[in-house]
Coordinates of C-alpha atoms in Angstrom, one line a residue:
Chain S
M1 CA 0.0 0.0 0.0
S2 CA 1.5 3.3 -1.1
T3 CA 1.6 5.9 1.6
V4 CA 2.5 8.7 -0.7
S5 CA -0.8 8.7 -2.6
D6 CA -2.7 8.3 0.5
T7 CA -1.3 11.4 2.1
T8 CA -1.8 13.3 -1.2
H9 CA -5.4 12.5 -1.2
G10 CA -5.7 13.2 2.5
D11 CA -4.6 16.7 1.6
A12 CA -7.1 17.0 -1.2
A13 CA -9.8 16.0 1.3
T14 CA -8.7 18.8 3.7
A15 CA -8.7 21.2 0.8
A16 CA -12.3 20.2 0.0
A17 CA -13.4 20.9 3.6
S18 CA -12.2 24.5 3.3
P19 CA -12.3 25.5 -0.3
V20 CA -11.7 29.3 0.4
T21 CA -8.2 29.1 1.8
S22 CA -6.5 26.3 0.0
P23 CA -3.4 24.9 1.7
D24 CA -1.8 25.1 -1.8
D25 CA -1.7 28.9 -1.9
G26 CA 1.7 29.4 -0.5
L27 CA 3.4 26.7 -2.6
S28 CA 5.9 27.4 -5.3
P29 CA 5.0 26.0 -8.7
A30 CA 7.6 23.3 -8.4
A31 CA 6.4 22.3 -5.0
L32 CA 2.8 22.3 -6.2
A33 CA 3.7 20.1 -9.1
E34 CA 5.5 17.7 -6.9
K35 CA 2.7 17.5 -4.4
Y36 CA 0.2 16.4 -7.1
G37 CA 2.7 14.2 -8.8
L38 CA 2.9 16.2 -12.0
S39 CA 5.8 15.5 -14.3
V40 CA 7.8 17.9 -16.4
S41 CA 6.3 18.2 -19.8
G42 CA 8.5 17.1 -22.7
A43 CA 11.2 15.8 -20.5
R44 CA 13.5 13.1 -22.0
P45 CA 12.5 9.6 -20.8
G46 CA 15.0 7.2 -19.4
L47 CA 16.8 5.0 -21.8
A48 CA 14.9 1.8 -21.0
E49 CA 11.6 3.7 -21.1
Y50 CA 12.6 5.2 -24.4
V51 CA 13.4 1.9 -26.0
R52 CA 10.0 0.6 -24.7
Q53 CA 8.2 3.6 -26.2
L54 CA 10.0 3.1 -29.5
W55 CA 9.0 -0.5 -29.5
G56 CA 5.4 0.5 -28.8
R57 CA 5.5 2.6 -31.9
R58 CA 6.7 -0.1 -34.2
H59 CA 3.4 -0.2 -36.1
F60 CA 3.6 3.5 -36.7
I61 CA 7.2 3.3 -37.9
R62 CA 6.3 0.5 -40.4
A63 CA 3.1 2.3 -41.5
Y64 CA 4.9 5.6 -41.9
A65 CA 7.7 4.0 -43.9
S66 CA 5.4 2.2 -46.3
A67 CA 3.2 5.2 -46.6
R68 CA 6.2 7.3 -47.7
V69 CA 7.2 4.7 -50.2
T70 CA 3.7 4.6 -51.7
A71 CA 3.5 8.4 -51.8
Q72 CA 6.9 8.7 -53.4
Y73 CA 6.1 7.5 -56.9
T74 CA 2.4 8.2 -56.9
N75 CA 2.5 10.9 -59.4
A76 CA 4.6 9.0 -61.9
R77 CA 2.7 7.0 -64.5
L78 CA 4.9 4.0 -64.1
G79 CA 4.3 4.3 -60.4
Q80 CA 6.0 1.6 -58.2
L81 CA 7.8 0.3 -61.2
W82 CA 10.4 3.0 -60.6
Q83 CA 11.5 1.1 -57.5
V84 CA 13.0 -1.4 -60.0
M85 CA 13.8 1.0 -62.8
T86 CA 15.9 3.3 -60.7
P87 CA 18.5 0.7 -59.6
L88 CA 18.5 -0.8 -63.1
L89 CA 19.2 2.5 -64.7
N90 CA 21.9 3.3 -62.1
A91 CA 23.6 0.1 -62.8
A92 CA 23.4 0.7 -66.6
V93 CA 25.0 4.2 -66.2
Y94 CA 27.9 3.0 -64.1
F95 CA 28.5 0.0 -66.4
L96 CA 28.5 2.3 -69.4
I97 CA 31.1 4.6 -67.8
F98 CA 33.3 2.3 -65.9
G99 CA 32.9 -0.9 -67.8
V100 CA 32.7 0.2 -71.4
L101 CA 34.1 3.8 -71.7
L102 CA 36.9 3.6 -69.1
G103 CA 37.4 -0.1 -69.3
S104 CA 38.5 -0.1 -65.7
K105 CA 38.0 -3.8 -65.2
R106 CA 41.6 -4.0 -63.7
G107 CA 41.7 -7.7 -63.8
I108 CA 38.5 -8.3 -62.0
E109 CA 36.6 -11.3 -63.1
N110 CA 32.9 -10.8 -63.6
Y111 CA 33.2 -7.0 -63.4
V112 CA 29.5 -6.5 -64.0
A113 CA 28.4 -8.3 -60.9
Y114 CA 31.3 -6.8 -58.9
L115 CA 30.3 -3.3 -59.9
I116 CA 26.6 -3.7 -59.4
I117 CA 26.9 -5.2 -56.0
G118 CA 29.2 -2.4 -55.0
I119 CA 26.8 0.3 -56.2
F120 CA 23.6 -1.2 -54.7
I121 CA 25.1 -1.9 -51.3
F122 CA 26.8 1.5 -51.1
T123 CA 23.6 3.2 -52.2
F124 CA 21.8 1.6 -49.2
T125 CA 24.2 3.3 -46.8
Q126 CA 24.3 6.5 -48.8
S127 CA 20.6 7.0 -49.0
S128 CA 20.2 6.1 -45.3
V129 CA 22.6 8.8 -44.4
L130 CA 21.0 11.3 -46.6
A131 CA 17.5 10.5 -45.4
G132 CA 18.8 10.6 -41.8
V133 CA 20.2 14.1 -42.2
K134 CA 16.7 15.4 -43.1
A135 CA 14.7 13.0 -40.9
I136 CA 14.3 15.6 -38.1
S137 CA 14.9 18.9 -39.9
G138 CA 12.5 18.0 -42.7
N139 CA 9.7 16.9 -40.5
L140 CA 9.5 19.7 -37.9
G141 CA 5.8 20.0 -38.6
L142 CA 5.1 16.5 -37.5
I143 CA 7.5 16.8 -34.5
R144 CA 5.7 20.0 -33.3
A145 CA 2.3 18.4 -33.6
L146 CA 2.4 14.9 -32.1
H147 CA 4.1 12.9 -29.4
F148 CA 6.2 10.0 -30.3
P149 CA 9.8 9.0 -29.7
R150 CA 11.6 11.0 -32.3
A151 CA 13.9 8.1 -33.2
S152 CA 10.9 6.7 -35.0
L153 CA 11.6 9.0 -37.9
P154 CA 15.2 8.1 -38.7
V155 CA 14.4 4.4 -38.1
A156 CA 11.4 4.7 -40.5
F157 CA 13.5 6.4 -43.1
T158 CA 16.1 3.7 -42.9
L159 CA 13.4 1.1 -43.2
M160 CA 12.3 2.8 -46.4
Q161 CA 15.8 2.4 -47.8
L162 CA 15.9 -1.2 -46.7
Q163 CA 12.7 -1.8 -48.6
Q164 CA 14.2 -0.2 -51.7
L165 CA 17.4 -2.3 -51.2
L166 CA 15.4 -5.5 -51.1
I167 CA 13.9 -4.7 -54.5
S168 CA 17.4 -3.7 -55.7
M169 CA 18.7 -7.0 -54.4
A170 CA 16.1 -8.9 -56.5
V171 CA 17.3 -7.0 -59.6
M172 CA 20.8 -7.6 -58.6
L173 CA 20.4 -11.4 -58.2
V174 CA 18.9 -11.6 -61.6
I175 CA 21.8 -9.7 -63.1
V176 CA 24.3 -11.7 -61.2
L177 CA 22.7 -14.9 -62.5
F178 CA 22.9 -13.5 -66.0
T179 CA 26.6 -12.9 -65.6
G180 CA 27.1 -16.6 -65.2
E181 CA 27.2 -17.1 -61.4
V182 CA 25.6 -20.3 -60.1
P183 CA 23.5 -20.2 -57.0
A184 CA 25.2 -21.8 -54.1
W185 CA 24.8 -22.1 -50.3
S186 CA 27.2 -19.2 -49.9
W187 CA 24.5 -16.9 -51.3
L188 CA 22.7 -17.2 -47.9
L189 CA 25.6 -15.2 -46.4
I190 CA 24.0 -12.0 -47.8
V191 CA 21.3 -12.3 -45.1
P192 CA 23.7 -11.7 -42.1
A193 CA 25.7 -9.2 -44.1
L194 CA 22.7 -7.1 -45.0
L195 CA 21.3 -7.4 -41.4
L196 CA 24.6 -6.1 -40.0
Q197 CA 24.6 -3.3 -42.6
S198 CA 21.0 -2.4 -41.7
V199 CA 21.9 -2.0 -38.0
F200 CA 24.9 0.1 -39.0
N201 CA 22.8 2.3 -41.3
V202 CA 20.1 2.8 -38.6
G203 CA 22.7 4.0 -36.2
L204 CA 24.3 6.2 -38.7
A205 CA 20.9 7.7 -39.7
L206 CA 20.1 8.4 -36.0
G207 CA 23.4 10.1 -35.5
M208 CA 23.1 12.1 -38.7
A209 CA 19.5 13.1 -37.8
R210 CA 20.7 14.8 -34.6
L211 CA 23.6 16.5 -36.4
G212 CA 21.3 17.5 -39.2
S213 CA 18.7 19.0 -36.8
K214 CA 21.3 21.4 -35.4
M215 CA 23.7 22.0 -38.3
T216 CA 21.6 23.2 -41.3
D217 CA 24.6 23.4 -43.5
L218 CA 25.1 19.6 -43.4
T219 CA 22.6 19.0 -46.2
Q220 CA 24.8 21.0 -48.5
L221 CA 28.0 19.3 -47.3
M222 CA 26.8 15.7 -47.4
P223 CA 27.0 15.1 -51.2
F224 CA 30.8 15.8 -51.1
I225 CA 31.4 13.7 -48.0
L226 CA 29.4 10.8 -49.5
R227 CA 31.1 11.0 -52.8
T228 CA 34.5 10.9 -51.1
W229 CA 33.3 7.9 -49.2
L230 CA 32.0 6.3 -52.4
Y231 CA 35.4 6.5 -54.1
A232 CA 37.2 5.2 -51.0
S233 CA 34.9 2.2 -50.8
G234 CA 36.2 0.2 -53.7
V235 CA 32.9 0.3 -55.6
F236 CA 34.6 0.5 -59.0
Y237 CA 37.9 -1.0 -58.2
S238 CA 39.5 -3.5 -55.9
I239 CA 40.9 -2.0 -52.7
R240 CA 43.1 -5.2 -52.3
A241 CA 44.7 -4.6 -55.7
V242 CA 45.5 -0.9 -54.8
L243 CA 46.9 -1.9 -51.4
E244 CA 49.2 -4.5 -53.0
K245 CA 50.3 -2.3 -55.8
H246 CA 51.1 0.9 -53.9
D247 CA 53.0 1.3 -50.7
L248 CA 50.5 3.4 -48.7
P249 CA 51.1 4.8 -45.2
W250 CA 49.8 2.3 -42.6
I251 CA 47.0 4.6 -41.5
V252 CA 45.5 4.8 -45.0
H253 CA 46.0 1.1 -45.3
L254 CA 44.1 0.6 -42.0
L255 CA 41.3 3.1 -42.9
L256 CA 40.7 1.5 -46.3
E257 CA 40.5 -2.0 -44.7
L258 CA 38.2 -0.9 -41.9
N259 CA 36.0 1.2 -44.1
P260 CA 32.5 -0.1 -43.1
A261 CA 31.0 0.5 -46.5
A262 CA 33.8 -1.5 -48.2
V263 CA 33.4 -4.3 -45.6
Y264 CA 29.7 -4.8 -46.2
I265 CA 30.2 -4.5 -50.0
D266 CA 33.0 -7.1 -49.9
L267 CA 30.9 -9.5 -47.8
V268 CA 28.1 -9.5 -50.3
R269 CA 30.6 -9.9 -53.2
F270 CA 32.1 -12.8 -51.3
A271 CA 28.7 -14.4 -50.9
L272 CA 27.6 -14.0 -54.5
I273 CA 30.6 -14.0 -56.8
D274 CA 32.4 -17.3 -57.1
S275 CA 35.7 -15.9 -58.2
F276 CA 35.7 -13.4 -55.3
G277 CA 37.4 -15.7 -52.8
R278 CA 38.4 -15.4 -49.2
N279 CA 41.8 -14.0 -50.1
E280 CA 40.0 -10.9 -51.4
L281 CA 38.5 -10.1 -48.0
P282 CA 40.3 -7.9 -45.5
P283 CA 41.4 -9.8 -42.3
H284 CA 38.8 -10.4 -39.6
V285 CA 36.1 -9.2 -41.9
W286 CA 33.1 -10.6 -40.0
A287 CA 34.4 -9.2 -36.7
V288 CA 34.8 -5.8 -38.3
A289 CA 31.3 -6.0 -39.8
V290 CA 29.8 -6.9 -36.4
G291 CA 31.9 -4.3 -34.7
W292 CA 30.8 -1.5 -37.0
A293 CA 27.1 -2.5 -36.6
L294 CA 27.4 -2.4 -32.8
V295 CA 29.4 0.8 -32.6
A296 CA 27.2 2.7 -35.0
G297 CA 23.9 1.1 -33.8
I298 CA 24.4 1.6 -30.1
G299 CA 26.4 4.8 -30.4
G300 CA 24.0 6.4 -32.8
F301 CA 21.0 5.5 -30.7
L302 CA 22.5 6.9 -27.5
F303 CA 23.7 10.1 -29.3
F304 CA 20.2 10.6 -30.7
W305 CA 18.4 9.9 -27.4
K306 CA 20.5 12.4 -25.6
A307 CA 18.9 15.3 -27.4
E308 CA 15.4 13.9 -27.6
E309 CA 13.7 16.7 -25.8
S310 CA 15.2 19.4 -28.0
Y311 CA 14.2 18.3 -31.5
G312 CA 11.1 20.4 -31.6
R313 CA 13.2 23.6 -31.5
G314 CA 14.5 23.1 -35.0
Chain M
M1 CA -4.5 -2.6 -4.6
A2 CA -8.1 -2.6 -5.7
E3 CA -9.1 -1.2 -2.4
Q4 CA -6.6 1.6 -2.8
S5 CA -7.8 2.6 -6.2
A6 CA -11.4 2.6 -5.0
V7 CA -10.3 5.0 -2.2
T8 CA -8.4 7.2 -4.7
E9 CA -11.4 7.4 -7.0
A10 CA -13.8 8.1 -4.2
S11 CA -11.6 10.9 -2.9
T12 CA -11.1 12.4 -6.4
A13 CA -14.8 12.3 -7.1
A14 CA -15.6 13.9 -3.8
G15 CA -12.8 16.4 -4.4
T16 CA -14.3 17.6 -7.7
A17 CA -17.7 17.7 -6.3
V18 CA -16.9 20.0 -3.4
G19 CA -14.5 22.0 -5.5
A20 CA -11.0 20.9 -4.3
R21 CA -8.7 22.1 -6.9
V22 CA -6.4 19.5 -8.3
P23 CA -3.8 21.0 -10.6
T24 CA -3.2 19.3 -14.0
V25 CA -0.9 21.9 -15.7
V26 CA 1.5 24.1 -13.9
A27 CA 3.5 26.6 -16.0
D28 CA 6.4 28.2 -14.1
R29 CA 7.9 31.3 -15.7
L30 CA 7.8 29.7 -19.2
N31 CA 9.9 31.2 -22.0
V32 CA 10.0 29.9 -25.5
V33 CA 12.4 31.2 -28.1
Y34 CA 12.3 30.3 -31.8
R35 CA 15.4 30.4 -33.9
V36 CA 14.5 31.3 -37.4
H37 CA 17.0 30.6 -40.2
G38 CA 17.0 32.8 -43.3
G39 CA 15.5 35.8 -41.7
G40 CA 17.6 38.5 -43.1
G41 CA 21.1 39.7 -44.1
K42 CA 22.4 40.3 -47.5
G43 CA 22.0 37.1 -49.4
N44 CA 25.3 36.9 -51.2
A45 CA 28.4 34.8 -50.7
V46 CA 30.8 37.7 -50.1
A47 CA 28.7 39.0 -47.2
A48 CA 28.5 35.5 -45.7
L49 CA 32.2 35.0 -45.9
R50 CA 33.0 38.4 -44.4
R51 CA 30.7 37.5 -41.5
I52 CA 32.5 34.2 -40.9
V53 CA 35.9 35.9 -41.1
R54 CA 34.9 38.6 -38.6
R55 CA 33.2 36.0 -36.4
Q56 CA 30.0 37.9 -36.4
K57 CA 26.8 36.1 -35.5
S58 CA 24.8 35.3 -38.7
P59 CA 22.0 37.7 -39.2
N60 CA 20.4 34.8 -40.9
V61 CA 19.5 33.4 -37.6
R62 CA 16.9 35.5 -35.9
E63 CA 15.5 34.8 -32.5
V64 CA 11.9 35.2 -31.9
H65 CA 10.9 35.4 -28.2
A66 CA 7.4 33.9 -28.7
V67 CA 6.4 33.3 -25.1
K68 CA 7.7 35.5 -22.3
D69 CA 7.6 34.6 -18.6
V70 CA 4.2 33.0 -18.6
S71 CA 3.0 31.3 -15.3
F72 CA -0.4 29.8 -14.6
V73 CA -2.0 26.8 -12.9
A74 CA -4.8 24.9 -14.6
Y75 CA -7.0 22.6 -12.6
R76 CA -8.9 19.5 -13.3
G77 CA -12.3 20.1 -14.9
E78 CA -11.4 23.5 -16.2
A79 CA -11.9 24.7 -19.7
I80 CA -9.5 27.5 -20.5
G81 CA -9.7 29.8 -23.5
L82 CA -6.6 31.4 -25.0
I83 CA -7.1 34.7 -26.7
G84 CA -4.9 37.3 -28.2
T85 CA -4.3 38.9 -31.6
N86 CA -2.6 37.0 -34.4
G87 CA 1.0 36.1 -33.6
S88 CA 0.6 36.7 -29.9
G89 CA 2.1 33.3 -29.0
K90 CA -1.1 31.3 -28.3
S91 CA -0.2 28.3 -30.4
T92 CA 3.4 28.4 -29.3
L93 CA 2.2 28.3 -25.7
L94 CA 0.1 25.3 -26.3
K95 CA 2.9 23.5 -28.0
A96 CA 5.3 24.2 -25.1
V97 CA 2.7 23.0 -22.6
A98 CA 2.3 19.8 -24.6
G99 CA 6.1 19.4 -24.5
L100 CA 6.5 19.5 -28.3
L101 CA 8.5 22.7 -28.2
P102 CA 11.3 22.8 -25.7
A103 CA 11.3 25.8 -23.3
E104 CA 14.2 28.2 -23.3
S105 CA 13.8 28.6 -19.6
G106 CA 11.1 27.8 -17.0
K107 CA 9.2 24.6 -16.8
V108 CA 5.8 23.1 -17.5
Y109 CA 4.5 20.4 -15.2
T110 CA 1.6 18.3 -16.4
D111 CA -0.5 15.4 -15.3
G112 CA -0.1 12.8 -18.0
Q113 CA 0.5 13.7 -21.6
P114 CA -1.3 16.8 -22.9
S115 CA -2.2 16.4 -26.6
L116 CA -2.9 18.9 -29.3
L117 CA -6.0 18.1 -31.3
G118 CA -4.8 17.6 -34.8
V119 CA -3.0 15.1 -37.0
N120 CA -2.6 17.1 -40.1
A121 CA 1.1 16.8 -40.1
A122 CA 1.1 13.0 -40.1
L123 CA -1.3 12.6 -43.0
M124 CA -0.2 12.3 -46.6
N125 CA -2.2 13.7 -49.5
D126 CA -1.0 11.1 -51.9
L127 CA -2.5 8.3 -49.8
T128 CA -6.0 7.1 -49.8
G129 CA -8.3 8.3 -47.1
E130 CA -8.4 4.8 -45.7
R131 CA -4.6 4.6 -45.3
N132 CA -4.6 8.0 -43.8
V133 CA -7.1 7.0 -41.1
I134 CA -4.8 4.2 -40.1
L135 CA -1.6 6.2 -40.4
G136 CA -3.1 9.1 -38.4
G137 CA -4.4 6.8 -35.7
L138 CA -1.0 5.2 -35.3
A139 CA 0.7 8.6 -35.3
M140 CA -1.6 9.6 -32.4
G141 CA -0.4 6.6 -30.5
M142 CA -3.5 4.4 -30.9
S143 CA -3.0 0.6 -31.2
Q144 CA -3.9 -1.3 -34.3
E145 CA -6.8 -2.9 -32.6
E146 CA -8.1 0.4 -31.4
I147 CA -8.0 1.8 -34.9
R148 CA -9.7 -1.2 -36.4
A149 CA -12.5 -0.9 -33.8
K150 CA -12.9 2.8 -34.5
Y151 CA -12.3 2.8 -38.2
Q152 CA -15.9 2.7 -39.2
D153 CA -16.9 5.4 -36.7
I154 CA -14.2 7.7 -38.0
V155 CA -15.3 7.3 -41.6
D156 CA -19.0 7.6 -40.8
F157 CA -18.4 10.7 -38.7
S158 CA -16.4 12.4 -41.4
G159 CA -19.3 11.7 -43.8
I160 CA -16.7 11.2 -46.6
N161 CA -18.6 8.2 -48.0
E162 CA -22.0 9.9 -48.1
K163 CA -21.6 10.8 -51.7
G164 CA -19.9 7.6 -53.0
D165 CA -16.8 5.6 -52.1
F166 CA -14.4 8.5 -51.6
I167 CA -12.4 6.9 -48.8
S168 CA -10.5 4.7 -51.2
L169 CA -9.4 7.7 -53.3
P170 CA -6.2 9.6 -52.6
M171 CA -6.7 12.5 -50.2
R172 CA -5.4 15.0 -52.8
T173 CA -8.6 14.4 -54.8
Y174 CA -10.8 15.6 -51.9
S175 CA -12.2 19.1 -51.8
S176 CA -10.7 21.2 -49.0
G177 CA -13.8 20.8 -46.9
M178 CA -13.8 17.1 -47.3
A179 CA -10.1 16.8 -46.3
A180 CA -10.7 19.1 -43.3
R181 CA -13.6 16.9 -42.2
L182 CA -11.6 13.7 -42.4
R183 CA -8.7 15.3 -40.5
F184 CA -11.0 16.4 -37.8
S185 CA -12.6 13.0 -37.6
I186 CA -9.3 11.2 -37.2
A187 CA -8.0 13.7 -34.6
A188 CA -11.2 13.5 -32.6
A189 CA -11.2 9.8 -32.4
K190 CA -8.9 9.7 -29.4
S191 CA -9.7 11.0 -25.9
H192 CA -7.0 12.8 -23.9
D193 CA -6.3 13.7 -20.3
V194 CA -5.4 17.3 -21.2
L195 CA -6.8 18.3 -24.5
M196 CA -5.7 21.3 -26.5
I197 CA -7.7 22.6 -29.4
D198 CA -6.2 25.1 -31.7
E199 CA -9.1 26.7 -33.7
A200 CA -10.2 23.3 -35.0
L201 CA -13.9 24.1 -34.6
A202 CA -14.6 26.0 -37.8
T203 CA -14.2 23.3 -40.5
G204 CA -16.5 21.9 -43.1
D205 CA -20.1 22.8 -43.9
R206 CA -22.8 23.9 -41.4
K207 CA -24.0 20.3 -40.8
F208 CA -20.5 19.1 -40.0
Q209 CA -19.7 22.1 -37.8
K210 CA -22.7 21.2 -35.6
R211 CA -21.5 17.6 -35.4
S212 CA -17.9 18.5 -34.6
E213 CA -19.0 20.9 -31.9
A214 CA -20.9 18.1 -30.3
R215 CA -17.9 15.9 -30.5
I216 CA -15.7 18.5 -28.9
R217 CA -18.2 18.7 -26.0
E218 CA -17.9 15.0 -25.6
L219 CA -14.1 15.1 -25.7
R220 CA -14.3 17.9 -23.1
K221 CA -16.3 15.7 -20.8
E222 CA -13.7 12.9 -21.1
A223 CA -10.7 15.1 -20.7
G224 CA -9.5 16.4 -17.4
T225 CA -8.6 19.9 -18.6
V226 CA -9.3 21.6 -21.9
F227 CA -7.4 24.5 -23.6
L228 CA -9.1 26.2 -26.5
V229 CA -7.4 28.7 -28.8
S230 CA -10.0 30.7 -30.8
H231 CA -10.6 34.1 -32.3
N232 CA -14.3 33.4 -32.0
N233 CA -15.3 35.0 -28.7
K234 CA -18.7 33.4 -28.8
S235 CA -17.2 29.9 -28.9
I236 CA -14.9 30.8 -26.0
R237 CA -17.9 32.1 -24.0
D238 CA -19.8 28.9 -24.7
T239 CA -17.1 26.5 -23.7
C240 CA -14.7 28.2 -21.3
E241 CA -15.1 29.5 -17.7
R242 CA -11.6 30.9 -17.6
V243 CA -9.5 32.8 -20.1
L244 CA -5.8 33.6 -20.6
W245 CA -5.1 36.7 -22.6
L246 CA -1.7 36.7 -24.4
E247 CA -0.2 39.7 -26.1
K248 CA 3.3 39.7 -27.7
G249 CA 4.1 36.6 -25.7
T250 CA 3.2 38.0 -22.4
L251 CA 0.3 37.0 -20.2
V252 CA -1.8 40.2 -20.0
M253 CA -4.7 38.8 -18.0
D254 CA -5.9 35.6 -16.4
G255 CA -9.4 35.4 -15.0
P256 CA -13.1 34.5 -15.5
T257 CA -14.2 34.6 -19.1
D258 CA -16.6 37.6 -18.9
E259 CA -14.0 39.8 -17.2
V260 CA -11.2 39.0 -19.5
L261 CA -13.2 39.1 -22.7
K262 CA -14.7 42.5 -21.7
A263 CA -11.2 43.9 -21.3
Y264 CA -10.0 42.3 -24.5
E265 CA -12.9 43.6 -26.5
K266 CA -12.4 47.0 -25.1
E267 CA -8.7 46.9 -26.0
T268 CA -9.2 45.6 -29.6
G269 CA -12.1 48.0 -30.1
K270 CA -14.9 45.6 -30.8

């Protein structure tokens, strides 16, 4: 039996007996609030409570993501077909430039599959980051109108990208089959690889969402950062080959090998391309993949949560 | 446990009956400041660079002090009107009380979670009315079962389907009146502890207005405390017994409806 609530209501009863002079009159606002068990409006919930709230909103997150996807192509006559056309056209453009015009195969067997996997996997991270930057700053109206854990937004946006990726993956598997790869059990490895990448992307999107909500210049800056990252991720060329050919400082060496985008790309290549063997992978590749997912996932979530109460300010 | 809750209920009921005042919202010297980007300054690159070099604060960021030092206590069972000219900070105050806009300084204490009546921001024009009902419900924090149970009521209340099967069309094809009716119907489907209504009354045609006013009265009964922002003094008189008058972000007057409205009307020359 809680004594606190009993005494509170005891006081209320006394107040009822003499309504003219309330015993609350002399209390400061804070003391008054405490007496009646009021809580500070808009205060940041504790971490466990926050996770619980976010989980409670999972249906909203899913519905919001799928609604955005539906709304995205609604004005185009081909509609949802663009979800397939966009990755296909992307692949065609990159193949035309890097495969045909520049001929930068650089001794890579099955360059088409190599290139397309690189592009699609990198695009997943890239678009998650871009969506994350605008997740808060682009949805202030929603944030200033309704209560929900704000992390719902970056998570929903990453989910949208994941859905797009799954469609791209279907396109990719067809292309990879056409290039002469034979389905094998190793293809199943793309499931853990993509799972880890998704966790990494959610964390990154959460972190970028907080940064993007405060630093409005980030939207302008992101394309350059992302392009640099794209070129450093071995999408069009083999990082291994570059590392072997040139004597790079150890720090560059390390950064290129630890680059999370490159790690996830190489894992999918390893899963799908027969000629892309274990020797092409950087050392401890699965440990690095798990490590990045954990660091970004947990770090991004904590970083985002720390500013939860301030996102309405814009 | 059951015994205790029975005691609690009894004492609350007795309390409200006799007039014991249980506070539900306490605002303590609340200040809200908006930072607006792109407010001014010469919009060219040279000027921007000079500013950075000289380490001046960007004139592009303007601060708008929208709510200044506002304190009040709202009690259970009260309906409070908020009046003031356009841009006096009424909506901002509501958002701050709801915890949606962080306070610059000062605090708001509330009993439970105050909610603004409105889901406009969560709805998408490109989706069908049907999907918007579900999305809006989820955004307001209703569970899937709750929405399923209330879905038909929401659609019937909006009257969208009175002239054919419009609910399965995208919302962008609705007339502005129809869209407003659906938005109100979704927003009014949920009951709240502390309810805040921001000029949501005057939507739709005459028939729908009557229906929505009745619904608001129902919501008022279910809610502990109601805040109503309106420029319509008649609707304030009809629903509120207490009025807060804001001007330029400052609380000018706080008192019984008649008194404050009389002063307000005198000031604004009505």
